[in-house]
Short mmCIF file of C-alpha atoms and ligand atoms in Angstrom, two decimals:
data_model
loop_
_atom_site.label_atom_id
_atom_site.label_comp_id
_atom_site.label_asym_id
_atom_site.label_seq_id
_atom_site.Cartn_x
_atom_site.Cartn_y
_atom_site.Cartn_z
CA MET A 1 153.16 102.69 47.80
CA THR A 2 153.18 102.42 51.34
CA GLU A 3 149.63 103.94 51.38
CA SER A 4 148.32 101.21 48.65
CA VAL A 5 149.70 98.40 50.81
CA GLN A 6 147.94 99.77 53.90
CA SER A 7 144.73 100.29 52.26
CA GLU A 8 144.75 96.91 50.90
CA ALA A 9 145.79 95.45 54.38
CA THR A 10 142.26 97.01 55.84
CA ASP A 11 140.61 94.60 53.40
CA SER A 12 142.67 91.68 54.17
CA PRO A 13 142.46 89.21 57.01
CA THR A 14 144.35 89.74 60.08
CA ILE A 15 147.97 87.82 60.54
CA PRO A 16 146.79 84.06 61.00
CA SER A 17 147.73 82.56 64.51
CA PRO A 18 147.91 78.94 65.62
CA LEU A 19 144.53 77.47 67.15
CA PRO A 20 144.24 76.51 70.59
CA TRP A 21 145.15 73.07 70.42
CA GLN A 22 148.38 73.77 68.27
CA ALA A 23 150.10 75.19 71.12
CA GLU A 24 152.54 72.71 71.58
CA GLN A 25 153.52 72.43 68.11
CA TRP A 26 153.69 76.14 67.84
CA GLN A 27 156.07 76.57 71.07
CA ARG A 28 158.29 73.62 69.46
CA LEU A 29 158.85 75.15 65.89
CA GLY A 30 159.05 78.69 67.22
CA ALA A 31 161.86 77.67 69.30
CA GLN A 32 163.64 75.98 66.65
CA TRP A 33 162.88 79.14 64.24
CA ARG A 34 164.42 81.37 67.29
CA ALA A 35 167.46 79.36 67.52
CA GLY A 36 168.06 79.23 63.99
CA ARG A 37 167.81 75.73 63.66
CA CYS A 38 164.61 75.63 61.47
CA PRO A 39 164.71 72.47 59.04
CA HIS A 40 164.28 73.70 55.40
CA ALA A 41 161.30 71.46 54.88
CA LEU A 42 158.31 70.95 57.44
CA LEU A 43 155.49 68.47 56.63
CA PHE A 44 152.44 69.08 58.61
CA SER A 45 150.09 65.85 58.76
CA GLY A 46 146.80 65.13 60.07
CA GLN A 47 143.30 64.31 59.58
CA PRO A 48 141.33 67.29 57.68
CA GLY A 49 139.55 69.79 59.86
CA LEU A 50 142.46 70.55 62.13
CA GLY A 51 143.41 73.70 61.18
CA LYS A 52 146.88 72.39 59.40
CA ARG A 53 146.85 74.83 56.53
CA ARG A 54 146.21 77.92 58.89
CA PHE A 55 148.99 76.82 61.29
CA ALA A 56 151.49 76.49 58.43
CA GLU A 57 150.06 80.36 57.21
CA ALA A 58 150.68 81.27 60.89
CA PHE A 59 154.27 79.99 60.78
CA ALA A 60 154.67 81.63 57.26
CA ALA A 61 153.87 84.77 58.55
CA LEU A 62 156.07 84.32 61.91
CA THR A 63 159.16 83.72 59.67
CA LEU A 64 158.47 86.72 57.56
CA CYS A 65 157.75 89.02 60.55
CA GLU A 66 160.51 91.88 60.85
CA GLN A 67 159.65 92.23 64.73
CA PRO A 68 157.73 89.01 65.84
CA ARG A 69 155.93 89.68 69.48
CA ASP A 70 155.53 87.25 72.26
CA GLY A 71 156.40 84.55 69.82
CA LEU A 72 153.72 85.82 67.02
CA ALA A 73 154.05 87.94 63.88
CA CYS A 74 153.62 91.31 65.14
CA GLY A 75 150.81 92.52 62.32
CA ALA A 76 152.38 95.93 62.00
CA CYS A 77 155.86 95.54 60.25
CA ARG A 78 156.61 96.10 56.47
CA GLY A 79 156.73 92.30 56.65
CA CYS A 80 153.29 91.78 58.05
CA ARG A 81 151.76 94.40 55.88
CA LEU A 82 153.09 92.82 52.79
CA TRP A 83 151.39 89.73 54.04
CA GLN A 84 148.46 91.12 54.85
CA ALA A 85 147.86 92.60 51.20
CA GLY A 86 148.86 89.00 50.07
CA SER A 87 151.89 90.57 48.18
CA HIS A 88 154.67 89.28 50.24
CA PRO A 89 157.39 88.86 47.42
CA ASP A 90 159.39 86.31 49.68
CA PHE A 91 156.19 84.14 50.23
CA LEU A 92 154.59 81.58 47.30
CA ARG A 93 151.42 79.47 47.89
CA VAL A 94 151.26 76.43 45.75
CA GLU A 95 147.97 74.97 45.30
CA PRO A 96 145.76 72.96 43.11
CA GLU A 97 144.19 75.35 40.38
CA LYS A 98 140.85 73.84 41.28
CA PRO A 99 139.82 72.48 44.63
CA GLY A 100 140.35 68.84 44.52
CA GLY A 101 142.41 68.76 41.48
CA PRO A 102 145.86 67.97 41.08
CA LEU A 103 149.25 69.92 41.62
CA LYS A 104 150.88 70.00 38.26
CA VAL A 105 154.51 69.35 37.28
CA GLU A 106 154.29 72.76 35.55
CA GLN A 107 153.25 74.13 38.83
CA ILE A 108 156.28 72.78 40.95
CA ARG A 109 158.63 73.44 37.99
CA GLN A 110 157.70 77.20 38.33
CA LEU A 111 159.19 77.18 41.84
CA GLY A 112 162.78 77.06 40.89
CA GLY A 113 162.38 80.56 39.69
CA PHE A 114 161.54 81.74 43.47
CA VAL A 115 163.89 79.34 45.04
CA GLY A 116 166.54 80.04 42.87
CA ARG A 117 166.71 84.30 43.15
CA THR A 118 167.94 86.00 46.29
CA SER A 119 165.57 87.64 48.48
CA GLY A 120 165.12 91.21 48.27
CA ARG A 121 166.12 91.54 52.11
CA GLU A 122 167.67 89.23 54.57
CA GLY A 123 165.68 86.48 55.89
CA ALA A 124 163.62 83.62 54.88
CA ARG A 125 161.66 82.88 51.75
CA VAL A 126 158.88 80.64 52.21
CA VAL A 127 157.21 78.15 49.96
CA TRP A 128 153.52 77.02 51.28
CA LEU A 129 152.15 73.82 49.40
CA ALA A 130 148.85 72.18 50.30
CA PRO A 131 147.61 69.44 49.85
CA ALA A 132 151.11 67.60 49.29
CA GLU A 133 149.43 64.46 48.31
CA ALA A 134 147.85 66.29 45.18
CA MET A 135 151.08 66.03 43.50
CA ASN A 136 151.63 63.03 40.77
CA VAL A 137 154.77 61.40 40.67
CA ASN A 138 156.30 63.82 38.01
CA ALA A 139 155.32 66.52 40.28
CA ALA A 140 156.85 64.87 43.41
CA ASN A 141 159.80 64.08 41.83
CA ALA A 142 160.27 67.68 40.69
CA LEU A 143 159.84 68.97 44.29
CA LEU A 144 162.40 66.35 45.32
CA LYS A 145 165.07 68.41 43.23
CA ASN A 146 164.41 71.52 45.21
CA LEU A 147 164.43 69.29 48.70
CA GLU A 148 167.56 67.52 47.73
CA GLU A 149 169.51 70.71 46.79
CA PRO A 150 168.18 73.32 49.74
CA SER A 151 168.74 76.98 49.53
CA ALA A 152 169.89 78.20 52.77
CA SER A 153 167.16 80.62 53.20
CA VAL A 154 164.02 78.74 51.67
CA ILE A 155 161.67 76.98 53.95
CA PHE A 156 159.16 74.46 52.21
CA LEU A 157 155.72 74.00 54.68
CA LEU A 158 154.06 71.15 53.31
CA VAL A 159 150.58 70.35 54.37
CA THR A 160 148.98 66.86 53.75
CA ASP A 161 145.90 64.89 55.09
CA SER A 162 147.44 61.78 54.13
CA PRO A 163 151.37 61.53 54.19
CA SER A 164 151.21 57.68 52.96
CA GLY A 165 149.93 59.32 49.60
CA LEU A 166 153.64 60.81 49.32
CA LEU A 167 156.59 59.64 48.05
CA PRO A 168 158.69 58.43 50.99
CA THR A 169 161.72 60.04 49.49
CA ILE A 170 159.84 63.35 50.19
CA ARG A 171 158.78 62.37 53.65
CA SER A 172 162.39 61.33 54.81
CA ARG A 173 163.41 64.72 53.66
CA CYS A 174 161.10 67.06 55.77
CA GLN A 175 160.76 67.48 59.17
CA SER A 176 157.43 65.53 60.26
CA VAL A 177 155.06 67.92 62.45
CA ALA A 178 151.95 65.48 63.53
CA PHE A 179 148.66 67.09 64.34
CA PRO A 180 146.42 64.63 66.42
CA ALA A 181 142.82 65.43 67.16
CA PRO A 182 142.66 67.64 70.16
CA ALA A 183 140.99 66.20 73.37
CA GLY A 184 137.60 67.32 73.80
CA GLU A 185 137.56 70.17 76.05
CA PRO A 186 139.90 72.95 73.68
CA ALA A 187 137.68 71.88 70.77
CA LEU A 188 134.58 71.91 72.31
CA ARG A 189 135.31 75.55 73.99
CA TRP A 190 136.56 76.90 70.45
CA LEU A 191 133.07 75.58 68.98
CA HIS A 192 131.22 77.63 71.70
CA GLU A 193 132.88 80.15 70.85
CA GLY A 194 131.96 80.06 67.05
CA GLY A 195 128.09 79.99 68.30
CA LEU A 196 127.27 76.46 68.78
CA ASP A 197 125.37 75.46 71.71
CA ASP A 198 127.00 72.48 73.44
CA ARG A 199 124.75 69.66 72.02
CA ALA A 200 125.28 70.86 68.38
CA ALA A 201 129.13 71.05 69.23
CA ARG A 202 129.08 67.91 70.75
CA ARG A 203 127.32 66.06 67.79
CA ALA A 204 129.38 67.93 65.36
CA LEU A 205 132.54 66.91 66.69
CA VAL A 206 131.82 63.32 66.85
CA LEU A 207 130.91 63.08 63.47
CA ALA A 208 133.90 65.10 62.14
CA GLY A 209 136.10 62.56 64.28
CA GLY A 210 137.34 65.14 66.64
CA ALA A 211 138.32 67.70 64.09
CA PRO A 212 137.17 71.19 65.31
CA LEU A 213 136.87 72.94 61.97
CA LEU A 214 135.43 70.31 60.26
CA ALA A 215 133.08 69.85 63.06
CA ALA A 216 132.25 73.75 62.29
CA ARG A 217 131.33 73.05 58.78
CA LEU A 218 129.49 69.98 59.44
CA ALA A 219 127.42 72.14 61.72
CA GLU A 220 126.23 74.56 59.11
CA PRO A 221 122.83 74.28 57.53
CA GLU A 222 123.98 73.66 54.17
CA SER A 223 125.95 70.46 55.37
CA ARG A 224 122.92 69.08 57.72
CA GLU A 225 120.46 69.40 54.88
CA LEU A 226 122.99 67.54 52.80
CA ARG A 227 123.08 64.77 55.14
CA GLU A 228 119.57 64.48 55.73
CA GLN A 229 119.18 64.15 51.87
CA PHE A 230 121.83 61.47 51.65
CA MET A 231 120.18 59.53 54.46
CA ALA A 232 116.73 59.99 52.79
CA ASP A 233 118.37 58.51 49.81
CA LEU A 234 120.14 55.60 51.59
CA THR A 235 116.88 54.88 53.31
CA ALA A 236 115.02 54.85 50.38
CA LEU A 237 117.38 52.55 48.63
CA ALA A 238 117.11 49.94 51.84
CA GLN A 239 113.50 49.98 51.25
CA GLY A 240 113.84 49.08 47.48
CA GLY A 241 112.56 52.59 46.41
CA ALA A 242 115.34 53.88 44.48
CA SER A 243 117.97 52.89 42.02
CA SER A 244 121.35 52.54 43.06
CA VAL A 245 122.62 53.82 39.16
CA THR A 246 120.37 56.94 39.61
CA LEU A 247 121.65 57.73 43.36
CA ALA A 248 125.34 57.37 42.00
CA GLY A 249 124.65 60.23 39.78
CA ARG A 250 123.29 62.09 42.17
CA TRP A 251 126.17 61.70 44.91
CA GLU A 252 129.34 61.60 42.98
CA ALA A 253 129.83 65.11 43.27
CA PRO A 254 127.94 66.15 46.23
CA GLY A 255 128.63 69.86 45.50
CA ASP A 256 130.04 72.72 48.01
CA ALA A 257 128.75 71.98 51.11
CA ALA A 258 130.75 68.21 51.33
CA ASP A 259 133.05 66.30 49.00
CA LEU A 260 132.66 62.34 48.27
CA GLY A 261 135.25 61.71 50.96
CA GLN A 262 133.17 63.35 53.36
CA LEU A 263 129.82 61.95 52.44
CA LEU A 264 131.67 58.53 53.04
CA GLN A 265 132.76 59.68 56.43
CA PHE A 266 129.16 60.00 57.38
CA TRP A 267 127.90 56.91 55.68
CA GLN A 268 130.57 55.00 57.90
CA HIS A 269 129.43 57.20 60.64
CA TRP A 270 125.96 55.80 60.34
CA VAL A 271 127.18 52.17 59.53
CA SER A 272 129.12 52.51 62.97
CA GLN A 273 125.93 53.46 65.09
CA MET A 274 123.91 50.63 63.36
CA LEU A 275 126.61 48.19 64.61
CA ARG A 276 127.01 49.41 67.89
CA ALA A 277 123.11 49.66 68.55
CA ARG A 278 122.67 46.30 67.30
CA SER A 279 125.37 44.51 69.18
CA CYS A 280 125.30 46.30 72.49
CA ASP A 281 121.68 46.66 72.33
CA LEU A 282 121.38 50.37 72.19
CA THR A 283 119.07 52.81 71.00
CA ALA A 284 119.97 55.16 68.28
CA ASP A 285 118.07 57.77 66.44
CA GLU A 286 115.16 56.89 64.54
CA GLN A 287 116.47 56.65 61.05
CA ILE A 288 119.60 54.36 62.38
CA MET A 289 116.81 52.03 64.28
CA GLY A 290 114.55 51.97 61.31
CA LEU A 291 117.30 50.96 59.05
CA LEU A 292 118.47 48.08 61.69
CA GLN A 293 114.95 46.77 61.51
CA ARG A 294 115.20 46.24 57.64
CA LEU A 295 118.64 44.14 58.20
CA PRO A 296 117.36 40.71 57.64
CA GLY A 297 118.27 37.96 60.23
CA SER A 298 118.90 38.77 63.92
CA GLY A 299 121.79 38.23 66.62
CA SER A 300 125.48 38.81 66.05
CA GLU A 301 125.54 36.67 62.64
CA SER A 302 123.30 39.02 60.99
CA LEU A 303 126.12 41.67 61.54
CA ARG A 304 128.71 40.21 59.32
CA PRO A 305 127.48 41.86 56.15
CA LEU A 306 127.48 45.19 57.84
CA PHE A 307 131.01 44.60 59.28
CA GLY A 308 132.13 43.67 55.63
CA PHE A 309 130.46 46.88 54.33
CA ASN A 310 132.24 48.97 56.81
CA ASP A 311 135.49 47.97 55.59
CA GLN A 312 134.63 48.70 52.01
CA LEU A 313 133.55 51.87 53.19
CA LEU A 314 136.97 52.67 54.89
CA ARG A 315 138.86 51.09 52.05
CA ALA A 316 137.04 53.53 49.33
CA ARG A 317 137.58 56.28 51.74
CA GLN A 318 141.37 55.54 51.79
CA SER A 319 141.50 55.26 47.98
CA LEU A 320 140.11 58.98 47.82
CA VAL A 321 142.97 60.33 49.70
CA GLY A 322 145.69 57.87 48.81
CA GLY A 323 146.37 59.53 45.47
CA SER A 324 145.33 56.53 43.17
CA ASN A 325 142.37 58.98 41.68
CA PRO A 326 139.41 56.40 41.84
CA ASN A 327 136.73 56.72 39.14
CA LYS A 328 134.35 58.65 41.75
CA ARG A 329 131.12 57.41 39.86
CA LEU A 330 131.93 53.81 40.21
CA LEU A 331 133.14 53.87 43.66
CA ILE A 332 129.97 55.16 44.85
CA GLU A 333 127.75 53.10 42.41
CA GLU A 334 129.50 49.89 43.87
CA LEU A 335 128.83 51.16 47.39
CA LEU A 336 125.12 52.01 46.75
CA ILE A 337 124.78 48.04 45.18
CA ARG A 338 126.41 46.54 48.10
CA TRP A 339 124.18 48.99 50.54
CA ALA A 340 120.95 47.66 48.79
CA LYS A 341 121.93 44.08 48.90
CA LEU A 342 122.53 44.56 52.77
CA PHE A 343 118.55 44.82 52.97
CA LYS A 344 117.41 42.04 50.67
ZN1 ZN B 401 155.48 91.81 61.81
#
């Protein structure tokens, strides 16, 4: 048994640790944990790409470690080896069956068995659940029952990019742990260590709204290629050389390199650059300047439709994360039609 655990563990990722910009949250929670004052439900929230899931994993590993060292899971004890093998009996991971799919009420009901039984050892049992906003009302109500009648040794770690997409009754039963975007320096240093040069790191970080993990993904060639294709299509649409309906079919599900929400984030980034370039008389990159030149009119009055479009993009992004589950095809088609109209 020990042998099989060890041999599996050699192929497994190491014990997760918090990221450099999460030190404050880590110290605070670690102190609560050591003092035996850890709340039975924690809600980790912040924009995508900050490493909240990894933080929650690291914290789970810490609570399951039998001899933590320097405030971190030791990586060597029985608890840590079981964790590395992905077979710790006191850890339960709850996530959608398909990426981007819902967390179903059946999945939440199955928690009952885990929460209700007694641990094989003395210690915590941990439920890791992400993304929490993927629960519909039925699933959320099923979870609420567990949160209302806490079992002493169970800790719920909920992770969300969008706390407003959760039932207020869920939020109020969790201790909130907020993850703001880090200041530039630790994020840039981390991206440099990952192999990005300074210019690429800074560009990606701006595009990612300051979120380092997202920035690292956006700097990958597949992501860059996808943005170039999307920009080319938006430019063709602005020039009257493409159809909104055709493009909506192409972009409603952009593929592995990005989801629709990210695509809209890129789009909004470009629109902001257009607004800045026109209103402050700055020079942006060639494609942005090309689009600006196609906008009818001049002066600040001509920017009003573009501001309106920026608002629509923002609302569309919010609806994608808000749990209202909009029709994606319709959503992007409406945006593309309005985009084309801006240039007429
Ligand atoms: Zn350990």
